[in-house]
Tab-separated table of N, CA, C and O in Angstrom:
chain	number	residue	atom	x	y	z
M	47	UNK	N	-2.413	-77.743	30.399
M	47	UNK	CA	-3.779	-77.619	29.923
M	47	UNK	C	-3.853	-76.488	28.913
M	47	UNK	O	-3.172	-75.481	28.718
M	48	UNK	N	-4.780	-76.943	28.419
M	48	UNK	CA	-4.365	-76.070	26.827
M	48	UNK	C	-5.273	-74.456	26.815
M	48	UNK	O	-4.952	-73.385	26.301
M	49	UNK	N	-6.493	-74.845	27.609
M	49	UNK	CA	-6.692	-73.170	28.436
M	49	UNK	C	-6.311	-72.536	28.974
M	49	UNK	O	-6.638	-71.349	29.010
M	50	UNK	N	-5.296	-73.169	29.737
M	50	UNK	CA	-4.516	-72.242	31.138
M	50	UNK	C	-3.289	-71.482	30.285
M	50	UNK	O	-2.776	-70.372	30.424
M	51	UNK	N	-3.047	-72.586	29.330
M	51	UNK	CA	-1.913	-71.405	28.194
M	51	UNK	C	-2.396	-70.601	27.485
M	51	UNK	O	-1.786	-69.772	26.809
M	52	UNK	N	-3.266	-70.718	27.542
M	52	UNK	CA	-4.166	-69.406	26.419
M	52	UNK	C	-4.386	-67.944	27.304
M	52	UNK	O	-4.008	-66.806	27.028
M	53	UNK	N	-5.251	-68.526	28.626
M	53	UNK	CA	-5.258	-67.597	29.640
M	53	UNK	C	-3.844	-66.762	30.146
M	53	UNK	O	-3.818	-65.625	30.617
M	54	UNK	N	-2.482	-67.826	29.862
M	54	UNK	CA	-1.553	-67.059	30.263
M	54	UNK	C	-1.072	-65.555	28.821
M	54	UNK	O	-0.835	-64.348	28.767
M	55	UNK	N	-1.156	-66.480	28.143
M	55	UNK	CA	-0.660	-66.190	27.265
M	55	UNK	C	-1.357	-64.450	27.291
M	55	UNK	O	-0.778	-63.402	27.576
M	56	UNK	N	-2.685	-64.668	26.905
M	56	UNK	CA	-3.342	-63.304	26.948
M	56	UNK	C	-3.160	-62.330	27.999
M	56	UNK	O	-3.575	-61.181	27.847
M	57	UNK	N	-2.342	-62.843	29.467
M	57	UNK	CA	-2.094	-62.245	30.208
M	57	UNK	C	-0.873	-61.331	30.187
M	57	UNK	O	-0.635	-60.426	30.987
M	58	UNK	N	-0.037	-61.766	29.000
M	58	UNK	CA	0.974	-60.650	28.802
M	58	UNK	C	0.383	-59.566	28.488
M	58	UNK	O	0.914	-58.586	29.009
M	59	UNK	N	-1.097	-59.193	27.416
M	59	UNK	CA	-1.427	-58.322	26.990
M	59	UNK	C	-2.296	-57.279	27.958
M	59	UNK	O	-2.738	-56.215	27.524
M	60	UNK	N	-2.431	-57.613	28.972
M	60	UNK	CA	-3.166	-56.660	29.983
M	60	UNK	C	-2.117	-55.717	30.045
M	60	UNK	O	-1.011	-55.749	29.504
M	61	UNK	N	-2.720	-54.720	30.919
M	61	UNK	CA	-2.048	-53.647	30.808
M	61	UNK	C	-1.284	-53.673	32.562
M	61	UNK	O	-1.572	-54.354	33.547
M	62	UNK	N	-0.418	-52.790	32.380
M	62	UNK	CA	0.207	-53.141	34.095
M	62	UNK	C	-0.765	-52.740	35.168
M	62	UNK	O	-1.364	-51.664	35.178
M	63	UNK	N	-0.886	-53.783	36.158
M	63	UNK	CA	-1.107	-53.323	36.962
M	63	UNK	C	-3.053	-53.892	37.373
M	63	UNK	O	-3.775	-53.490	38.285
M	64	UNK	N	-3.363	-54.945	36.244
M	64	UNK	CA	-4.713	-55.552	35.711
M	64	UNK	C	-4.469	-57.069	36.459
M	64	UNK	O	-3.677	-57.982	36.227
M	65	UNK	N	-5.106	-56.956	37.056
M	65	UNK	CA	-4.641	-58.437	37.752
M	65	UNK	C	-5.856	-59.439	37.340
M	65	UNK	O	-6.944	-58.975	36.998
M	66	UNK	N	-5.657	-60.580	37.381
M	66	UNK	CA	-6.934	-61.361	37.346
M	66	UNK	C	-7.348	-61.442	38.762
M	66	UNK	O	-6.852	-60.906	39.753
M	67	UNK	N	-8.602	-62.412	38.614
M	67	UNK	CA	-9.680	-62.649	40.032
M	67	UNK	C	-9.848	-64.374	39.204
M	67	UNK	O	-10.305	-64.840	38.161
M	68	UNK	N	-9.044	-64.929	40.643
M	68	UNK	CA	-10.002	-66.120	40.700
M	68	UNK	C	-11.626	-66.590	41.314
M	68	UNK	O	-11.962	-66.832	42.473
M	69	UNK	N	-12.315	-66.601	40.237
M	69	UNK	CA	-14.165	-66.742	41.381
M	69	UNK	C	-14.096	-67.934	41.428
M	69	UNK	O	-13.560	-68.720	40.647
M	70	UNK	N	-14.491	-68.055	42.096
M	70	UNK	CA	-14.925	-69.065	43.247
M	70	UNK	C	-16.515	-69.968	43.100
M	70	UNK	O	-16.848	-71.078	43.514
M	71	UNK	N	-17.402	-68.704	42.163
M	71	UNK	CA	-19.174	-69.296	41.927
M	71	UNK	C	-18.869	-69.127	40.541
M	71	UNK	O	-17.793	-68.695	40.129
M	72	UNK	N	-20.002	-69.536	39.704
M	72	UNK	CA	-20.467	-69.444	38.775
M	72	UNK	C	-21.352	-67.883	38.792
M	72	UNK	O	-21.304	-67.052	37.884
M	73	UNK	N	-21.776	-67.817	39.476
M	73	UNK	CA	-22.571	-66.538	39.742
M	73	UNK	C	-21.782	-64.985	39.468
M	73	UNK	O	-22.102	-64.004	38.797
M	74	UNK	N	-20.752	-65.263	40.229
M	74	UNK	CA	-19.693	-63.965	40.173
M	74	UNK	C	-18.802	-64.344	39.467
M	74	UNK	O	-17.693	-63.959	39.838
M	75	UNK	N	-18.825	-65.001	38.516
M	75	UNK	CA	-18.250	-65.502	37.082
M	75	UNK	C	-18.892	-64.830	36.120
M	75	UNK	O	-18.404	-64.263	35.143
M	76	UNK	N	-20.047	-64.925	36.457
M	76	UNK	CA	-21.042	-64.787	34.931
M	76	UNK	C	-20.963	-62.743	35.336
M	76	UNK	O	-20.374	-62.083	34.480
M	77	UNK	N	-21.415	-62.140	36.288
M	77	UNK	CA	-21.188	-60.782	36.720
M	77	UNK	C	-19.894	-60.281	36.222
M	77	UNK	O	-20.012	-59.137	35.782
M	78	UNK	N	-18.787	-60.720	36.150
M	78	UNK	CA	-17.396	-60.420	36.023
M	78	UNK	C	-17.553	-59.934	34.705
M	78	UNK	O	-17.411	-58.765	34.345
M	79	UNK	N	-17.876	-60.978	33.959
M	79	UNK	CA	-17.927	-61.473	32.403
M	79	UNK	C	-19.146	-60.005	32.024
M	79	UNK	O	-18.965	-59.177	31.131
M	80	UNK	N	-20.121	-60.033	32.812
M	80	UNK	CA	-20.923	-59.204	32.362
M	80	UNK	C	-20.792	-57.866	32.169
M	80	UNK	O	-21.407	-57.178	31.355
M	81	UNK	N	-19.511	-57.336	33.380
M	81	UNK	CA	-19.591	-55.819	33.662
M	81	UNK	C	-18.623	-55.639	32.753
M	81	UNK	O	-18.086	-54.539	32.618
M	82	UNK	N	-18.340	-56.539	32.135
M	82	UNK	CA	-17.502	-55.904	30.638
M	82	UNK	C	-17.859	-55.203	29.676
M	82	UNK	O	-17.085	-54.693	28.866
M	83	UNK	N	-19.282	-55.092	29.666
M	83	UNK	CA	-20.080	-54.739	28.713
M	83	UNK	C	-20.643	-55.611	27.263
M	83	UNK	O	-19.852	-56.483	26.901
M	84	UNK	N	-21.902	-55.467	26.416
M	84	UNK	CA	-22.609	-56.305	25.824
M	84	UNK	C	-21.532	-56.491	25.103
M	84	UNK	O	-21.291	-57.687	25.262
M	85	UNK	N	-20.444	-55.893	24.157
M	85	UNK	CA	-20.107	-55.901	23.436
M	85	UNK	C	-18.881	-56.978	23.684
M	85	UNK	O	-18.632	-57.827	22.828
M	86	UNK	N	-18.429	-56.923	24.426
M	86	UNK	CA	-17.473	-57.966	25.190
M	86	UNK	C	-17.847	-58.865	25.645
M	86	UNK	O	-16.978	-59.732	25.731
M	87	UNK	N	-19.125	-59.235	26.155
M	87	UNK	CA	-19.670	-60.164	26.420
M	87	UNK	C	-20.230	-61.336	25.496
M	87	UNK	O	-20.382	-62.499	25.868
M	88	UNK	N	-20.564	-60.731	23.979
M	88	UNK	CA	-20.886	-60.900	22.675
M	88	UNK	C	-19.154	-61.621	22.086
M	88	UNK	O	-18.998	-62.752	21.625
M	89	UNK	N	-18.305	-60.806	22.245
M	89	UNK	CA	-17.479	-61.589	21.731
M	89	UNK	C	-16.931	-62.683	22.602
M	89	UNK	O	-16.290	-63.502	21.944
M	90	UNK	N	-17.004	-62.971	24.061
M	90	UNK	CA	-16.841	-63.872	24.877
M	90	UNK	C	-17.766	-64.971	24.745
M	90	UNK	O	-17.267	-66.030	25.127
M	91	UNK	N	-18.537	-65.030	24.474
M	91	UNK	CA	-19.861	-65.982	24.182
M	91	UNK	C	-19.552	-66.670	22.421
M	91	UNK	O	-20.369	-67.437	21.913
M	92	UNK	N	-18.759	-66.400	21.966
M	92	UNK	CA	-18.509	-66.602	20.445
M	92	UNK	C	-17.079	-67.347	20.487
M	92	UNK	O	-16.614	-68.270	19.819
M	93	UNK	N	-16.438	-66.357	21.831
M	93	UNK	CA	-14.816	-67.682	21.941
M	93	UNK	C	-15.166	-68.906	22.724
M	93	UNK	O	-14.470	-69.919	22.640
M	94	UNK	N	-16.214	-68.839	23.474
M	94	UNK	CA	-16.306	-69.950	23.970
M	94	UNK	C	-17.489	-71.138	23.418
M	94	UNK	O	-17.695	-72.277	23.836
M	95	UNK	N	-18.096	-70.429	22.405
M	95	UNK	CA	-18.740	-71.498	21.805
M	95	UNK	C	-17.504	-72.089	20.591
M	95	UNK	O	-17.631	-73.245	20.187
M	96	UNK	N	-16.499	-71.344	20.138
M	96	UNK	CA	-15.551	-72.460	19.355
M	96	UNK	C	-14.391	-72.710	20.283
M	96	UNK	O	-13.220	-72.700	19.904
M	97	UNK	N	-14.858	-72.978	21.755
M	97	UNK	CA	-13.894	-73.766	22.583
M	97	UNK	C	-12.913	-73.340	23.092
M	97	UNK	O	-12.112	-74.072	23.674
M	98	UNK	N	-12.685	-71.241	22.903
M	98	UNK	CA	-11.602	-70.626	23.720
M	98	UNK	C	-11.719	-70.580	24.845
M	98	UNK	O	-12.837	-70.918	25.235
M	99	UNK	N	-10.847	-70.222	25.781
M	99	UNK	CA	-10.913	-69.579	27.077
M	99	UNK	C	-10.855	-68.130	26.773
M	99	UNK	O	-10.449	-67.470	25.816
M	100	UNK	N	-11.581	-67.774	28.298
M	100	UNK	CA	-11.513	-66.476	28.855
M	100	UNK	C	-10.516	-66.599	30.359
M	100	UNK	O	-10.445	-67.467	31.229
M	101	UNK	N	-10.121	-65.845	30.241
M	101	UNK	CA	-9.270	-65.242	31.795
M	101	UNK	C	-10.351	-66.361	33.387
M	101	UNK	O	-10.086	-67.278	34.163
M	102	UNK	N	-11.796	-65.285	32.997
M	102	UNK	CA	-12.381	-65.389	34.264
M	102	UNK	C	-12.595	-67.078	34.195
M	102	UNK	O	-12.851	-67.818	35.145
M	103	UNK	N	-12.472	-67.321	33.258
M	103	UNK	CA	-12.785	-69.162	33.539
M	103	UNK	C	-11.989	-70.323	33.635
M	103	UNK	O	-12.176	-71.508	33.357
M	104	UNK	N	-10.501	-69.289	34.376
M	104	UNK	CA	-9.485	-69.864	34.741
M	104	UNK	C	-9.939	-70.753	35.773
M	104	UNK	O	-10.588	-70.450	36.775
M	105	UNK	N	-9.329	-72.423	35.249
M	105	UNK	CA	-9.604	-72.690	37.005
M	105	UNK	C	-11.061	-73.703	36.675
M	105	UNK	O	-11.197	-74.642	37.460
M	106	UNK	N	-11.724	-73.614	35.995
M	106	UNK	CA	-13.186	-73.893	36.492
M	106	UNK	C	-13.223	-75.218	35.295
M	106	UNK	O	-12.600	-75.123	34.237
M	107	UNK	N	-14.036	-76.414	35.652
M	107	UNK	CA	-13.810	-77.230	35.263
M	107	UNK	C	-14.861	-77.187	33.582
M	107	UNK	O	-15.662	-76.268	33.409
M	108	UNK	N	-14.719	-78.000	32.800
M	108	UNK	CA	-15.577	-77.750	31.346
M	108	UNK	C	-17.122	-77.821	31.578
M	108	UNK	O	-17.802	-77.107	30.840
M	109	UNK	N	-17.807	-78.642	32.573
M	109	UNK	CA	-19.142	-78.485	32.785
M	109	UNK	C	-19.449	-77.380	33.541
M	109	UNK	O	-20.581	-76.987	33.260
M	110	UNK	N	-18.784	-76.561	34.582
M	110	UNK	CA	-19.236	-75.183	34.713
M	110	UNK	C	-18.587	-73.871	33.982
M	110	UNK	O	-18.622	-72.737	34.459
M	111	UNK	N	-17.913	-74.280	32.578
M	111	UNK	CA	-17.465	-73.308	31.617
M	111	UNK	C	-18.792	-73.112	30.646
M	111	UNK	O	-19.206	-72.093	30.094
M	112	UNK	N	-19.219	-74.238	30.643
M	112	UNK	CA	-20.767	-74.550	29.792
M	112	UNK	C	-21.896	-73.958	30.859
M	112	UNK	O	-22.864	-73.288	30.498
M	113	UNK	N	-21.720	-74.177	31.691
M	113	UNK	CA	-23.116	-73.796	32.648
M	113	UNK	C	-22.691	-71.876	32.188
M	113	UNK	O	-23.284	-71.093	31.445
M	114	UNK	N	-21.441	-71.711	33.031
M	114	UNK	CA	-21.917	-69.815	32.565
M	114	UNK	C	-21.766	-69.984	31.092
M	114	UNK	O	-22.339	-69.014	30.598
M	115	UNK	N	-21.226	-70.817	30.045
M	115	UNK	CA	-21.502	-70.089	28.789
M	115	UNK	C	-23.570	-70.100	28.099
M	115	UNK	O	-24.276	-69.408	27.366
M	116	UNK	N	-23.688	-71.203	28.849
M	116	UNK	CA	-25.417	-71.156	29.092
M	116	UNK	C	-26.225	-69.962	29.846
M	116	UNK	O	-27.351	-69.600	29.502
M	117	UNK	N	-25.585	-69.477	30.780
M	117	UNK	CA	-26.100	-68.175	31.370
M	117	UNK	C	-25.794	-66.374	30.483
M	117	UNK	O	-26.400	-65.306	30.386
M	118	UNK	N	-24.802	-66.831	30.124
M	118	UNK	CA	-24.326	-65.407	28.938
M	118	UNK	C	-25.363	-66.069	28.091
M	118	UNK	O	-26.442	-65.480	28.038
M	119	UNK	N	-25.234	-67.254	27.373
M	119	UNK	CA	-26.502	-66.981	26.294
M	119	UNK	C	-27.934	-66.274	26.690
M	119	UNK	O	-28.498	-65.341	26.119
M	120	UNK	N	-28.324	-66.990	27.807
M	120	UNK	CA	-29.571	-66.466	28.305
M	120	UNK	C	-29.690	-65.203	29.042
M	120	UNK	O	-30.811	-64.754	29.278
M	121	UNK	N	-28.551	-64.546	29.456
M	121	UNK	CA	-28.837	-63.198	29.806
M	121	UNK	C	-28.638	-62.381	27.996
M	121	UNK	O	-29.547	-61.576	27.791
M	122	UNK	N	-28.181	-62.440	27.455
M	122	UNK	CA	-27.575	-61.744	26.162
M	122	UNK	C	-29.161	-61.720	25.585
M	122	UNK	O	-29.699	-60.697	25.161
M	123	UNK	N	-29.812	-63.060	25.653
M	123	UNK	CA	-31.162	-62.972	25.080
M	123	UNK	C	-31.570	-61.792	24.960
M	123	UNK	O	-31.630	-61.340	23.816
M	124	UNK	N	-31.870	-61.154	25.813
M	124	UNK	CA	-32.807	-59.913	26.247
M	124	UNK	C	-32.266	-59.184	25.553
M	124	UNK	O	-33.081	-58.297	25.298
M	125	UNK	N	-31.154	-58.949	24.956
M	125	UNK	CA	-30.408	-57.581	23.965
M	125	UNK	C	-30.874	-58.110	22.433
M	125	UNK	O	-30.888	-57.191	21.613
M	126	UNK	N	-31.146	-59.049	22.057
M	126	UNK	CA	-31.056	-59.497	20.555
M	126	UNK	C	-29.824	-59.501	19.810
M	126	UNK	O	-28.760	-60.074	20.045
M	127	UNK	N	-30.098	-58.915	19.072
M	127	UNK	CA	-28.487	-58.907	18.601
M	127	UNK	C	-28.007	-57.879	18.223
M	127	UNK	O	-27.257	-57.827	17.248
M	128	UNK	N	-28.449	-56.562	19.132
M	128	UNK	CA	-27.926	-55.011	19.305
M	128	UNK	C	-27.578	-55.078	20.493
M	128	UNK	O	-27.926	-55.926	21.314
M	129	UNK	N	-26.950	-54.282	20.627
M	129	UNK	CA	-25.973	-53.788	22.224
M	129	UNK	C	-26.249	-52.654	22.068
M	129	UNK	O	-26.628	-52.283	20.957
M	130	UNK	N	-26.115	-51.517	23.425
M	130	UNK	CA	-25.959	-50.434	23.682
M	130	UNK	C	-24.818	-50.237	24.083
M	130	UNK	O	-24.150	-51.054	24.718
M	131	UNK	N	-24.371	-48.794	23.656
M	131	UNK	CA	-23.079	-48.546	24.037
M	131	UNK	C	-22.467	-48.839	24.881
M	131	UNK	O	-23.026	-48.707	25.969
M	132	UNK	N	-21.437	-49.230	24.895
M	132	UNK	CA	-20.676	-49.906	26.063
M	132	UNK	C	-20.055	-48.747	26.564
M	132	UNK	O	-19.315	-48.818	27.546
């Protein structure tokens, strides 16, 4: 699957000792994604609208990759299109 190589792939670049988390909800998917900060969250919302993967959405099938990429849009709302420091 052509996400799960992407996900691996980016997994060389963590740093030692960074493990992933498989979630289990959509809920503590979208939290994961969030406590990254706006600014990361902004560019996660931009790979997955041209069809990248992220790490946390290892695993999860394309209609609940769309459901949280529908929930980052609608939480991000509330920032516009400034962030505060991350």
């Amino acid at each position: 699957r052509q996400c799960t190589r992407e996900v691996l792939r980016r997994a060389r670049h963590l740093r030692t000792g960074q493990l992933f988390v498989r979630y289990h909800t959509i809920e503590d998917c979208v939290e994961a994604i969030c406590n990254k900060g706006c600014r990361a969250v902004q560019g996660d919302i931009e790979l997955l609208r041209g069809g990248g993967c992220i790490p946390e959405l290892d695993g999860f099938s394309e209609a609940d990759r769309q459901r949280v990429l529908a929930e980052l849009q609608s939480i991000m709302q509330v920032y516009g299109d400034g962030c505060r420091l991350d």
